[in-house]
N, CA and C of each residue as an Amber inpcrd file, in Angstrom:
protein
   645
  28.2990000  -2.6240000-106.7510000  27.2030000  -2.1260000-105.9230000
  26.9150000  -3.1250000-104.7920000  26.8450000  -2.6310000-103.5790000
  26.5580000  -3.4750000-102.4160000  25.0640000  -3.4020000-102.1080000
  24.3930000  -4.5190000-102.1890000  22.9710000  -4.5620000-101.8470000
  22.8350000  -4.7190000-100.3320000  22.0640000  -3.8200000 -99.7290000
  21.9160000  -3.7690000 -98.2710000  20.4380000  -3.8720000 -97.9140000
  20.1390000  -4.7260000 -96.9340000  18.7950000  -4.7930000 -96.3670000
  18.8620000  -4.3030000 -94.9320000  18.1460000  -3.2260000 -94.6480000
  18.1040000  -2.6360000 -93.3100000  16.8380000  -3.1020000 -92.6050000
  17.0000000  -3.7640000 -91.4670000  15.8570000  -4.3530000 -90.7580000
  15.6520000  -3.6340000 -89.4200000  14.4900000  -2.9940000 -89.3020000
  14.1330000  -2.2650000 -88.0780000  12.6110000  -2.2200000 -88.0070000
  12.0580000  -2.3630000 -86.8110000  10.6020000  -2.4150000 -86.6820000
   9.9360000  -1.0450000 -86.7120000  10.7040000   0.0190000 -86.5270000
  10.1310000   1.3640000 -86.5380000  10.2340000   1.9560000 -87.9440000
   9.0800000   2.1510000 -88.5900000   9.0500000   2.5440000 -90.0000000
   9.7990000   3.8460000 -90.2580000   9.5380000   4.8670000 -89.4390000
  10.1570000   6.1670000 -89.6720000  11.6750000   6.0730000 -89.5840000
  12.1750000   5.3660000 -88.5840000  13.6170000   5.2640000 -88.4040000
  14.2800000   4.4970000 -89.5430000  13.6770000   3.3650000 -89.9260000
  14.3440000   2.5550000 -90.9620000  14.3100000   3.2390000 -92.3330000
  13.1990000   3.9140000 -92.6610000  13.1440000   4.5720000 -93.9670000
  14.0680000   5.7920000 -94.0120000  14.1510000   6.5250000 -92.9070000
  15.0450000   7.6840000 -92.8680000  16.5010000   7.2540000 -92.9520000
  16.8530000   6.1930000 -92.2190000  18.2300000   5.7130000 -92.2450000
  18.5780000   5.1220000 -93.6130000  17.6270000   4.3870000 -94.2010000
  17.8650000   3.8200000 -95.5300000  18.0870000   4.9240000 -96.5600000
  17.3130000   5.9950000 -96.4650000  17.4740000   7.1240000 -97.3820000
  18.8380000   7.7800000 -97.1940000  19.2430000   7.9190000 -95.9310000
  20.4950000   8.6060000 -95.6260000  21.6990000   7.8470000 -96.1700000
  21.7780000   6.5540000 -95.8710000  22.9530000   5.8030000 -96.3240000
  22.8260000   5.4060000 -97.7970000  21.5840000   5.4190000 -98.3250000
  21.3830000   5.0800000 -99.7250000  21.9120000   6.1360000-100.6790000
  22.3160000   7.2910000-100.1520000  22.9050000   8.3250000-101.0030000
  24.3370000   7.9940000-101.3930000  24.9270000   6.9910000-100.7060000
  26.2780000   6.5610000-101.0740000  26.2300000   5.8840000-102.4450000
  27.1480000   6.2110000-103.3440000  27.0580000   5.7020000-104.7190000
  27.2330000   4.1960000-104.8590000  27.8450000   3.5580000-103.8530000
  28.0860000   2.1170000-103.9680000  27.1120000   1.2730000-103.1460000
  26.0800000   1.9110000-102.5600000  25.1190000   1.1770000-101.7320000
  23.7240000   1.2260000-102.3460000  23.1130000   0.0680000-102.4850000
  21.7290000  -0.0490000-102.9430000  20.9280000  -0.5510000-101.7440000
  20.1390000   0.3160000-101.1070000  19.5610000   0.0330000 -99.8000000
  18.0500000  -0.1560000 -99.8600000  17.5810000  -1.2330000 -99.2610000
  16.1570000  -1.4770000 -99.0460000  15.9410000  -1.6610000 -97.5540000
  14.6930000  -1.5280000 -97.0960000  14.4220000  -1.6820000 -95.6700000
  13.1510000  -2.4970000 -95.4600000  13.0520000  -3.0970000 -94.2640000
  11.8870000  -3.9260000 -93.9450000  11.7650000  -4.0610000 -92.4330000
  10.5610000  -4.3580000 -91.9760000  10.3580000  -4.7230000 -90.5750000
  10.8380000  -6.1600000 -90.3960000  10.9840000  -6.5990000 -89.1460000
  11.3960000  -7.9800000 -88.9070000  10.3680000  -8.9600000 -89.4740000
   9.0980000  -8.6090000 -89.4330000   8.0590000  -9.5130000 -89.9150000
   8.2060000  -9.7980000 -91.4110000   8.6710000  -8.8180000 -92.1680000
   8.7870000  -8.9600000 -93.6210000  10.2320000  -9.1780000 -94.0750000
  11.1580000  -9.2270000 -93.1310000  12.5770000  -9.2230000 -93.5040000
  13.0060000 -10.4760000 -94.2650000  12.5540000 -11.6600000 -93.8240000
  12.9880000 -12.8930000 -94.4900000  12.5070000 -12.9380000 -95.9340000
  11.2540000 -12.5580000 -96.1620000  10.7230000 -12.5490000 -97.5260000
  11.4710000 -11.5350000 -98.3810000  11.7860000 -10.3810000 -97.8150000
  12.5380000  -9.3640000 -98.5430000  13.9360000  -9.8600000 -98.8870000
  14.5430000 -10.5830000 -97.9510000  15.8810000 -11.1110000 -98.1860000
  15.8810000 -12.1460000 -99.3080000  14.8290000 -12.9550000 -99.3730000
  14.7320000 -13.9680000-100.4370000  14.6720000 -13.3120000-101.8190000
  13.9490000 -12.2010000-101.9150000  13.8060000 -11.5530000-103.2250000
  14.9840000 -10.6380000-103.5470000  15.5140000  -9.9670000-102.5430000
  16.5930000  -9.0050000-102.7710000  17.9660000  -9.6680000-102.8780000
  18.1730000 -10.7430000-102.0960000  19.4700000 -11.4180000-102.0090000
  20.5820000 -10.4130000-101.6980000  20.5030000  -9.7990000-100.5150000
  21.4660000  -8.7500000-100.1660000  22.8580000  -9.3030000 -99.8780000
  23.8510000  -8.4460000-100.0490000  25.2000000  -8.7740000 -99.6120000
  25.3150000  -8.5950000 -98.0970000  24.6150000  -7.5830000 -97.5780000
  24.6980000  -7.2420000 -96.1530000  23.3010000  -7.0100000 -95.5910000
  23.0320000  -7.5950000 -94.4280000  21.8140000  -7.2910000 -93.6700000
  22.2120000  -6.5010000 -92.4350000  21.7050000  -5.2800000 -92.3260000
  21.9230000  -4.4370000 -91.1460000  20.6990000  -4.6040000 -90.2570000
  20.9000000  -5.1120000 -89.0480000  19.7560000  -5.5460000 -88.2410000
  19.7200000  -4.8710000 -86.8750000  18.5310000  -4.4470000 -86.4710000
  18.3070000  -3.8960000 -85.1350000  18.1490000  -5.0540000 -84.1660000
  19.1020000  -5.2130000 -83.2580000  19.0890000  -6.3520000 -82.3470000
  18.1910000  -6.1430000 -81.1370000  17.6210000  -4.9570000 -80.9630000
  16.7890000  -4.7060000 -79.7950000  15.3830000  -5.2790000 -79.9460000
  15.0170000  -5.7200000 -81.1370000  13.7060000  -6.3290000 -81.3350000
  13.7170000  -7.7750000 -80.8520000  12.6770000  -8.2100000 -80.1090000
  12.6130000  -9.6230000 -79.6960000  12.5200000 -10.5660000 -80.8810000
  12.0590000 -10.0850000 -82.0350000  11.9570000 -10.9350000 -83.2190000
  13.3190000 -11.3310000 -83.7760000  14.3740000 -10.6520000 -83.3460000
  15.7120000 -10.9930000 -83.8420000  16.1000000 -12.4180000 -83.4670000
  15.5760000 -12.9160000 -82.3490000  15.8950000 -14.2760000 -81.9210000
  14.8230000 -15.2780000 -82.2470000  13.7770000 -14.8560000 -82.9420000
  12.6590000 -15.7350000 -83.2610000  12.8860000 -16.5130000 -84.5420000
  11.8450000 -17.2520000 -84.9940000  11.9840000 -18.0800000 -86.1960000
  12.1870000 -17.2680000 -87.4650000  11.7660000 -15.9960000 -87.4720000
  12.0270000 -15.1230000 -88.6200000  13.2050000 -14.2020000 -88.3310000
  14.0660000 -14.6360000 -87.4250000  15.1630000 -13.8020000 -86.9810000
  16.4200000 -13.9240000 -87.8190000  17.5610000 -13.7880000 -87.1620000
  18.8380000 -13.6660000 -87.8520000  19.1580000 -14.8450000 -88.7610000
  18.9090000 -16.0520000 -88.2820000  19.3270000 -17.2320000 -89.0480000
  18.6080000 -17.3140000 -90.3870000  17.2990000 -17.1310000 -90.3820000
  16.5570000 -17.1940000 -91.6300000  16.8590000 -15.9880000 -92.5080000
  17.0510000 -14.8450000 -91.8730000  17.2910000 -13.6220000 -92.6280000
  18.5350000 -13.7180000 -93.4900000  19.6200000 -14.2530000 -92.9300000
  20.8910000 -14.2810000 -93.6590000  20.9950000 -15.4330000 -94.6440000
  20.0610000 -16.3840000 -94.5740000  20.1860000 -17.6060000 -95.3710000
  19.9890000 -17.3780000 -96.8620000  19.3510000 -16.2690000 -97.2420000
  19.0200000 -16.0510000 -98.6520000  19.8310000 -14.9290000 -99.2830000
  20.9920000 -14.6610000 -98.7240000  21.7640000 -13.5370000 -99.2180000
  22.7060000 -13.8980000-100.3390000  23.6550000 -13.0090000-100.5400000
  24.6470000 -13.1610000-101.6110000  25.9680000 -12.7150000-101.0330000
  26.5990000 -13.6030000-100.2640000  27.7940000 -13.2240000 -99.5190000
  29.0100000 -13.1060000-100.4230000  30.0780000 -12.5690000 -99.8390000
  31.3280000 -12.4400000-100.5710000  31.4910000 -11.0530000-101.1510000
  32.5080000 -10.8900000-101.9450000  32.7810000  -9.5860000-102.5470000
  31.5840000  -9.1330000-103.3850000  31.1500000  -7.9100000-103.1690000
  29.9570000  -7.4120000-103.8510000  30.1410000  -7.3150000-105.3710000
  31.3650000  -7.4080000-105.8290000  31.5940000  -7.3650000-107.2730000
  31.3460000  -8.7060000-107.9350000  31.2220000  -9.7750000-107.1110000
  30.9940000 -11.1070000-107.6480000  29.5240000 -11.3550000-107.8830000
  29.2080000 -12.2940000-108.7610000  27.8220000 -12.7180000-108.9440000
  27.3910000 -13.5400000-107.7500000  26.0690000 -13.6240000-107.5180000
  25.5750000 -14.4280000-106.4140000  25.8580000 -15.8910000-106.6770000
  25.9990000 -16.6100000-105.5520000  26.2090000 -18.0390000-105.6580000
  27.6120000 -18.4300000-105.2620000  27.7330000 -19.5870000-104.6080000
  29.0230000 -20.0910000-104.1760000  29.7030000 -20.8690000-105.2800000
  30.6900000 -21.6730000-104.8960000  31.4750000 -22.4100000-105.8740000
  30.6240000 -23.4200000-106.6400000  29.6060000 -23.9480000-106.0000000
  28.7460000 -24.9320000-106.6350000  27.4690000 -24.3070000-107.1760000
  27.4540000 -22.9820000-107.2930000  26.2750000 -22.3090000-107.7960000
  25.2080000 -22.1040000-106.7470000  25.5150000 -22.4140000-105.4980000
  24.5310000 -22.2580000-104.4400000  24.6340000 -20.8570000-103.8360000
  23.4990000 -20.3400000-103.3800000  23.5160000 -19.0360000-102.7170000
  24.2720000 -19.1390000-101.4000000  24.9270000 -18.0690000-101.0150000
  25.6470000 -18.0160000 -99.7620000  24.9250000 -17.0780000 -98.8040000
  25.3060000 -17.1500000 -97.5370000  24.6490000 -16.3340000 -96.5370000
  25.0670000 -14.8730000 -96.6580000  24.1050000 -13.9950000 -96.3940000
  24.4270000 -12.5700000 -96.3420000  25.2330000 -12.2800000 -95.0870000
  26.0910000 -11.2960000 -95.1620000  26.8440000 -10.8680000 -93.9850000
  25.9210000 -10.0630000 -93.0760000  26.0480000 -10.2780000 -91.7720000
  25.2110000  -9.5880000 -90.7940000  25.9950000  -8.4790000 -90.1130000
  25.3840000  -7.3020000 -90.0460000  25.9140000  -6.1770000 -89.2840000
  24.8740000  -5.8270000 -88.2360000  25.2000000  -6.0860000 -86.9710000
  24.2430000  -5.9190000 -85.8790000  24.3230000  -4.5140000 -85.2830000
  23.1620000  -3.8680000 -85.1610000  23.0610000  -2.5870000 -84.4570000
  22.6270000  -2.8830000 -83.0310000  23.4470000  -2.5290000 -82.0600000
  23.1800000  -2.8950000 -80.6710000  23.2980000  -1.6870000 -79.7610000
  22.5970000  -1.7590000 -78.6330000  22.6440000  -0.6840000 -77.6460000
  23.7080000  -0.9950000 -76.5940000  24.6120000  -0.0620000 -76.3140000
  25.5630000  -0.2750000 -75.2240000  24.8120000  -0.5370000 -73.9160000
  25.2910000  -1.4670000 -73.1420000  24.6240000  -1.7950000 -71.8920000
  23.5900000  -2.8870000 -72.0190000  23.4320000  -3.4620000 -73.2220000
  22.5030000  -4.5860000 -73.4210000  23.2710000  -5.7570000 -74.0250000
  23.9540000  -6.5440000 -73.1870000  24.7900000  -7.6330000 -73.6990000
  24.0080000  -8.7980000 -74.2900000  22.7320000  -8.9550000 -73.9090000
  21.9430000 -10.0670000 -74.4280000  21.8150000 -10.0550000 -75.9460000
  21.3610000  -8.9540000 -76.5450000  21.2940000  -8.8890000 -78.0080000
  22.6580000  -9.0660000 -78.6860000  23.7160000  -8.5740000 -78.0640000
  25.0550000  -8.7840000 -78.6050000  25.3940000 -10.2680000 -78.6500000
  25.0470000 -10.9590000 -77.5700000  25.3140000 -12.3980000 -77.4990000
  24.5700000 -13.1510000 -78.5940000  23.3070000 -12.8010000 -78.8260000
  22.5350000 -13.4760000 -79.8680000  23.1490000 -13.2420000 -81.2500000
  23.5670000 -12.0030000 -81.5040000  24.1650000 -11.6910000 -82.8070000
  25.4860000 -12.4420000 -82.9990000  26.2900000 -12.5150000 -81.9550000
  27.5700000 -13.2170000 -82.0420000  27.3540000 -14.7060000 -82.3120000
  26.3790000 -15.3050000 -81.6470000  26.1350000 -16.7370000 -81.8250000
  25.5540000 -17.0520000 -83.1980000  24.9660000 -16.0590000 -83.8480000
  24.4890000 -16.2520000 -85.2220000  25.5390000 -15.8280000 -86.2460000
  26.7810000 -15.6390000 -85.7350000  27.9360000 -15.3820000 -86.6030000
  27.8520000 -14.0530000 -87.3630000  27.3450000 -13.0250000 -86.6950000
  27.3960000 -11.6870000 -87.2850000  28.8630000 -11.2800000 -87.4750000
  29.1350000 -10.5910000 -88.5700000  30.5020000 -10.1220000 -88.8450000
  30.7540000  -8.7400000 -88.2590000  29.7000000  -7.9300000 -88.1760000
  29.8620000  -6.5630000 -87.7100000  28.9790000  -6.2500000 -86.5210000
  29.4740000  -5.3700000 -85.6570000  28.7380000  -4.9560000 -84.4610000
  28.9410000  -3.4510000 -84.2920000  27.8370000  -2.7230000 -84.3280000
  27.9190000  -1.2620000 -84.2860000  26.9580000  -0.7230000 -83.2400000
  27.4420000   0.2180000 -82.4360000  26.5860000   0.8720000 -81.4550000
  25.5180000   1.7040000 -82.1500000  24.3120000   1.7030000 -81.5890000
  23.2340000   2.5130000 -82.1590000  23.4580000   4.0060000 -81.9220000
  24.4870000   4.3420000 -81.1590000  24.8640000   5.7430000 -80.9660000
  25.9190000   6.1940000 -81.9790000  26.3340000   5.3030000 -82.8640000
  27.3810000   5.6330000 -83.8400000  26.8230000   6.5610000 -84.9210000
  27.7310000   7.1930000 -85.6490000  27.3430000   8.1100000 -86.7220000
  26.9910000   7.3180000 -87.9820000  26.2170000   7.9220000 -88.8960000
  25.9310000   7.2630000 -90.1800000  27.1990000   6.9100000 -90.9600000
  28.2370000   7.7350000 -90.8200000  29.4940000   7.4390000 -91.5130000
  30.0940000   6.1300000 -91.0120000  29.9860000   5.8800000 -89.7130000
  30.5010000   4.6170000 -89.1700000  29.6740000   3.4440000 -89.6860000
  28.3790000   3.6490000 -89.8410000  27.5330000   2.5860000 -90.3760000
  27.9360000   2.2430000 -91.8020000  28.1480000   3.2490000 -92.6150000
  28.5720000   3.0190000 -93.9940000  29.9140000   2.2940000 -94.0160000
  30.8250000   2.7140000 -93.1600000  32.1340000   2.0650000 -93.0670000
  31.9770000   0.5940000 -92.6800000  31.0980000   0.3220000 -91.7190000
  30.8660000  -1.0520000 -91.2870000  30.2820000  -1.9080000 -92.3950000
  29.3500000  -1.3590000 -93.1360000  28.7330000  -2.0920000 -94.2530000
  29.7920000  -2.4870000 -95.2700000  30.6670000  -1.5680000 -95.6140000
  31.6960000  -1.8660000 -96.6180000  32.6730000  -2.9310000 -96.1260000
  32.9780000  -2.9070000 -94.8410000  33.8850000  -3.9230000 -94.2990000
  33.2500000  -5.3170000 -94.3400000  32.0400000  -5.4490000 -93.8220000
  31.4390000  -6.7890000 -93.7610000  31.0710000  -7.3010000 -95.1500000
  30.8080000  -6.3820000 -96.0970000  30.5270000  -6.8060000 -97.4700000
  31.7350000  -7.5020000 -98.0860000  32.9330000  -7.1690000 -97.5910000
  34.1560000  -7.8120000 -98.0730000  34.5400000  -9.0130000 -97.2230000
  33.6660000  -9.3700000 -96.2660000  33.9560000 -10.5110000 -95.3990000
  34.8620000 -10.1830000 -94.2450000  35.0110000  -8.8970000 -93.9330000
  35.8920000  -8.4630000 -92.8500000  35.0880000  -8.1730000 -91.5860000
  35.6410000  -8.5450000 -90.4380000  34.9680000  -8.2630000 -89.1680000
  35.0580000  -6.7700000 -88.8550000  33.9800000  -6.2370000 -88.2550000
  33.9370000  -4.8210000 -87.8960000  33.2830000  -4.7030000 -86.5250000
  34.0220000  -4.2020000 -85.5430000  33.5120000  -4.1050000 -84.1790000
  33.7000000  -2.6910000 -83.6550000  32.6090000  -2.0940000 -83.2310000
  32.6340000  -0.7570000 -82.6330000  33.2360000  -0.8610000 -81.2360000
  34.2810000  -0.0720000 -80.9790000  34.9420000  -0.1350000 -79.6720000
  34.0070000   0.2370000 -78.5310000  32.9260000   0.9680000 -78.8350000
  31.9700000   1.3550000 -77.7910000  31.2250000   0.1460000 -77.2210000
  31.2840000  -0.9760000 -77.9360000  30.5920000  -2.1820000 -77.4820000
  31.5240000  -3.1620000 -76.7750000  32.7650000  -2.7650000 -76.5710000
  33.7510000  -3.6660000 -75.9760000  33.3290000  -4.2220000 -74.6310000
  32.8740000  -3.3530000 -73.7350000  32.4710000  -3.8150000 -72.4050000
  31.2350000  -4.7060000 -72.4990000  30.3500000  -4.3960000 -73.4500000
  29.1690000  -5.2310000 -73.6510000  29.5230000  -6.6580000 -74.0170000
  30.6020000  -6.8270000 -74.8140000  31.0390000  -8.1780000 -75.1720000
  31.5500000  -8.9270000 -73.9550000  32.2530000  -8.2300000 -73.0590000
  32.7260000  -8.8740000 -71.8290000  31.5410000  -9.3350000 -70.9750000
  30.5160000  -8.4900000 -70.9020000  29.3190000  -8.8690000 -70.1500000
  28.5710000 -10.0170000 -70.8230000  28.5330000 -10.0010000 -72.1590000
  27.8260000 -11.0360000 -72.8980000  28.4180000 -12.4140000 -72.6380000
  29.7520000 -12.4630000 -72.4740000  30.4220000 -13.7410000 -72.2550000
  30.0380000 -14.3640000 -70.9100000  29.5140000 -13.5470000 -70.0050000
  29.1890000 -14.0390000 -68.6610000  27.7040000 -14.3510000 -68.4810000
  26.9060000 -14.1600000 -69.5080000  25.4730000 -14.4710000 -69.4100000
  25.3080000 -15.9780000 -69.2600000  24.5990000 -16.4440000 -68.2310000
  24.4890000 -17.8950000 -67.9960000  23.4500000 -18.5950000 -68.8550000
  22.6970000 -17.8520000 -69.6620000  21.6010000 -18.4290000 -70.4330000
  22.0570000 -18.8370000 -71.8300000  21.4270000 -19.8800000 -72.3630000
  21.7060000 -20.3110000 -73.7290000  20.9970000 -19.3940000 -74.7230000
  21.3150000 -19.5670000 -75.9970000  20.6770000 -18.7620000 -77.0460000
  19.1670000 -18.9540000 -77.0360000  18.7150000 -20.2090000 -76.9200000
  17.2690000 -20.4770000 -76.9170000  16.6140000 -19.8860000 -75.6820000
  17.2640000 -19.9780000 -74.5390000  16.7080000 -19.3980000 -73.3170000
  16.5870000 -17.8830000 -73.4430000  17.5570000 -17.2480000 -74.0800000
  17.4730000 -15.8040000 -74.2870000  16.3080000 -15.4460000 -75.2130000
  16.0610000 -16.2830000 -76.2180000  14.9370000 -16.0330000 -77.1310000
  13.6110000 -16.1390000 -76.3840000  13.4790000 -17.1830000 -75.5720000
  12.2590000 -17.3640000 -74.7780000  12.0740000 -16.2000000 -73.8110000
  13.1450000 -15.8190000 -73.1590000  13.0860000 -14.7420000 -72.1780000
  12.7230000 -13.4140000 -72.8320000  13.2630000 -13.1450000 -74.0210000
  12.9620000 -11.8900000 -74.7170000  11.4750000 -11.7750000 -75.0260000
  10.8770000 -12.8690000 -75.4840000   9.4450000 -12.8540000 -75.7800000
   8.6230000 -12.7330000 -74.5090000   9.0490000 -13.4260000 -73.4590000
   8.3410000 -13.3330000 -72.1770000   8.3900000 -11.9060000 -71.6420000
   9.5250000 -11.2410000 -71.8310000   9.6770000  -9.8650000 -71.3520000
   8.7710000  -8.8980000 -72.1030000   8.3580000  -9.2830000 -73.3310000
   7.4340000  -8.4620000 -74.1110000   5.9790000  -8.7490000 -73.7520000
   5.7630000  -9.6650000 -72.7920000   4.4070000  -9.9670000 -72.3380000
   3.7600000 -11.1640000 -72.9980000   4.5240000 -11.9210000 -73.8080000
   3.9610000 -13.0870000 -74.4890000   3.6520000 -14.1960000 -73.4890000
   2.5380000 -14.8860000 -73.7160000   2.1680000 -16.0270000 -72.8810000
   2.9800000 -17.2490000 -73.2780000   2.8680000 -18.3160000 -72.4790000
   3.5640000 -19.5620000 -72.8070000   3.1370000 -20.0550000 -74.1860000
   1.8370000 -20.0210000 -74.4590000   1.3370000 -20.4660000 -75.7510000
   1.8460000 -19.6200000 -76.9010000   1.9180000 -18.3090000 -76.7000000
   2.4050000 -17.4110000 -77.7490000   3.8910000 -17.6210000 -78.0120000
   4.6470000 -17.8320000 -76.9430000   6.0790000 -18.1030000 -77.1090000
   6.2740000 -19.4170000 -77.8600000   5.5050000 -20.4270000 -77.4820000
   5.6030000 -21.7330000 -78.1390000   5.3000000 -21.6240000 -79.6210000
   4.2640000 -20.8750000 -79.9530000   3.8820000 -20.7070000 -81.3580000
   4.9430000 -19.9350000 -82.1310000   5.4820000 -18.8910000 -81.5280000
   6.4700000 -18.0580000 -82.2040000   7.7670000 -18.8130000 -82.4730000
   8.1970000 -19.6520000 -81.5080000   9.4730000 -20.3500000 -81.6240000
   9.3240000 -21.7890000 -82.1000000   8.0820000 -22.1790000 -82.4370000
   7.8080000 -23.5350000 -82.9210000   8.2130000 -24.5900000 -81.8920000
   7.7930000 -24.3620000 -80.6450000   8.0620000 -25.2760000 -79.5410000
   6.7400000 -25.7220000 -78.9350000   6.7950000 -26.7630000 -78.1040000
   5.6070000 -27.1610000 -77.3540000   5.4900000 -26.2970000 -76.0980000
   4.2850000 -26.2250000 -75.5400000   4.0980000 -25.4530000 -74.3060000
   4.9610000 -26.0010000 -73.1830000   5.0630000 -27.3390000 -73.1140000
   5.8730000 -27.9550000 -72.0620000   7.3470000 -27.5830000 -72.1780000
   7.8400000 -27.5030000 -73.4160000   9.2450000 -27.1290000 -73.6220000
   9.4850000 -25.6920000 -73.1870000   8.5350000 -24.8150000 -73.4910000
   8.6690000 -23.4150000 -73.0690000   8.6820000 -23.3300000 -71.5450000
   7.8120000 -24.0890000 -70.8910000   7.7980000 -24.0860000 -69.4130000
   9.1240000 -24.5920000 -68.8580000   9.6920000 -25.5910000 -69.5040000
  10.9940000 -26.1040000 -69.0590000  12.0780000 -25.0360000 -69.2110000
  12.0350000 -24.3160000 -70.3240000  12.9990000 -23.2260000 -70.5170000
  12.8200000 -22.1450000 -69.4610000  11.5660000 -21.7840000 -69.1760000
  11.3150000 -20.7510000 -68.1720000  11.7850000 -21.2090000 -66.7930000
  11.6250000 -22.4860000 -66.4910000  12.1060000 -23.0120000 -65.2080000
  13.6300000 -22.9200000 -65.1350000  14.3080000 -23.2430000 -66.2520000
  15.7660000 -23.1480000 -66.2820000  16.2200000 -21.7000000 -66.1430000
  15.5100000 -20.7790000 -66.8040000  15.8420000 -19.3580000 -66.7180000
  15.6940000 -18.8530000 -65.2850000  14.6000000 -19.2460000 -64.6600000
  14.3580000 -18.8340000 -63.2730000  15.4590000 -19.3400000 -62.3560000
  15.8590000 -20.5920000 -62.5700000  16.9150000 -21.1890000 -61.7310000
  18.2530000 -20.5030000 -61.9620000  18.6150000 -20.2720000 -63.2150000
  19.9240000 -19.7070000 -63.5320000  20.0520000 -18.2460000 -63.1160000
  18.9370000 -17.5310000 -63.1110000  18.9970000 -16.1240000 -62.7070000
  18.8370000 -15.9500000 -61.1960000  18.5390000 -17.0400000 -60.5000000
  18.3250000 -16.9590000 -59.0540000  17.0380000 -16.2560000 -58.6970000
  16.0710000 -16.2840000 -59.6140000  14.8020000 -15.5730000 -59.4180000
  13.8010000 -16.4310000 -58.6520000  12.7590000 -15.7650000 -58.1560000
  11.6970000 -16.4730000 -57.4310000  10.6510000 -17.0150000 -58.3920000
  10.4430000 -16.3190000 -59.4930000   9.4200000 -16.7180000 -60.4540000
   9.7190000 -16.0490000 -61.7970000   8.8020000 -16.2230000 -62.7520000
   9.0030000 -15.6780000 -64.0960000   9.1270000 -14.1640000 -64.0840000
   8.2560000 -13.4960000 -63.3490000   8.2870000 -12.0270000 -63.3000000
   9.6120000 -11.5390000 -62.7200000  10.0800000 -12.2120000 -61.6740000
  11.3510000 -11.8330000 -61.0590000  12.5190000 -12.0910000 -62.0130000
  12.4490000 -13.1720000 -62.7940000  13.5010000 -13.4810000 -63.7660000
  13.5790000 -12.3950000 -64.8340000  12.4290000 -11.9190000 -65.2740000
  12.4040000 -10.8410000 -66.2730000  12.9860000  -9.5580000 -65.6860000
  12.6090000  -9.2670000 -64.4430000  13.1470000  -8.0610000 -63.7820000
  14.6660000  -8.1230000 -63.6720000  15.1910000  -9.2580000 -63.2340000
  16.6340000  -9.4120000 -63.0940000  17.3350000  -9.2920000 -64.4330000
  16.7700000  -9.9260000 -65.4400000  17.3980000  -9.9380000 -66.7700000
  17.3700000  -8.5530000 -67.4170000  16.2750000  -7.8340000 -67.2090000
  16.2300000  -6.4590000 -67.7300000  17.2720000  -5.5790000 -67.0610000
  17.4100000  -5.7530000 -65.7550000  18.3840000  -4.9600000 -65.0280000
  19.8170000  -5.2260000 -65.4930000  20.0590000  -6.4590000 -65.9390000
  21.3950000  -6.8360000 -66.4060000  21.5800000  -6.5370000 -67.8990000
  20.5010000  -6.1260000 -68.5800000  20.6120000  -5.8160000 -70.0040000
  20.6040000  -7.0290000 -70.8990000  20.0820000  -8.1640000 -70.3930000
  20.0560000  -9.3840000 -71.2160000  18.9210000  -9.3730000 -72.2170000
  17.8490000  -8.6350000 -71.9140000  16.6950000  -8.5340000 -72.8260000
  16.3240000  -7.0680000 -72.9840000
């Protein structure tokens, strides 16, 4: 049995999708919002985390890195724990929107094994889950061009996280609190983002980045 944690901030969508794929006899599916995902992962110890990358929380302190840290990686037929009895990371399967290379870049840098377009069928999702549960890479061909665009993004992972929160309307103080940074560090990141995007100011940087699909 493959234990799956589905992470999406929209309750109706995540519960409906969890119900749909949970009908597969080899999948045991639970779902959670990003806010509750890390705690759910600690208790569930999933083999696979299926994550919505369009949420700004995906790059935050409760994002991908913490989410996968409490899983049970490897063949789903094995007991949890590595060679030394330690828990291993859950495999990540990222749900991404074509035309938004920023979330793809964040998922790749957090070592996601699978990448699936949000326009894919439920059957493709089930197929992807089974592949990454065995430690195999799974990439939706519909995201191919997005990966090429992602490679050309001039921003670092941390800059993308700061920018994503700023694009949601968060203040410098709110971004600092969310990412466990000082206000001065956030301002430095915003200055670097503005410079790298060729923008005039923060608002212009967000406009440019949205147009390019980075956030």
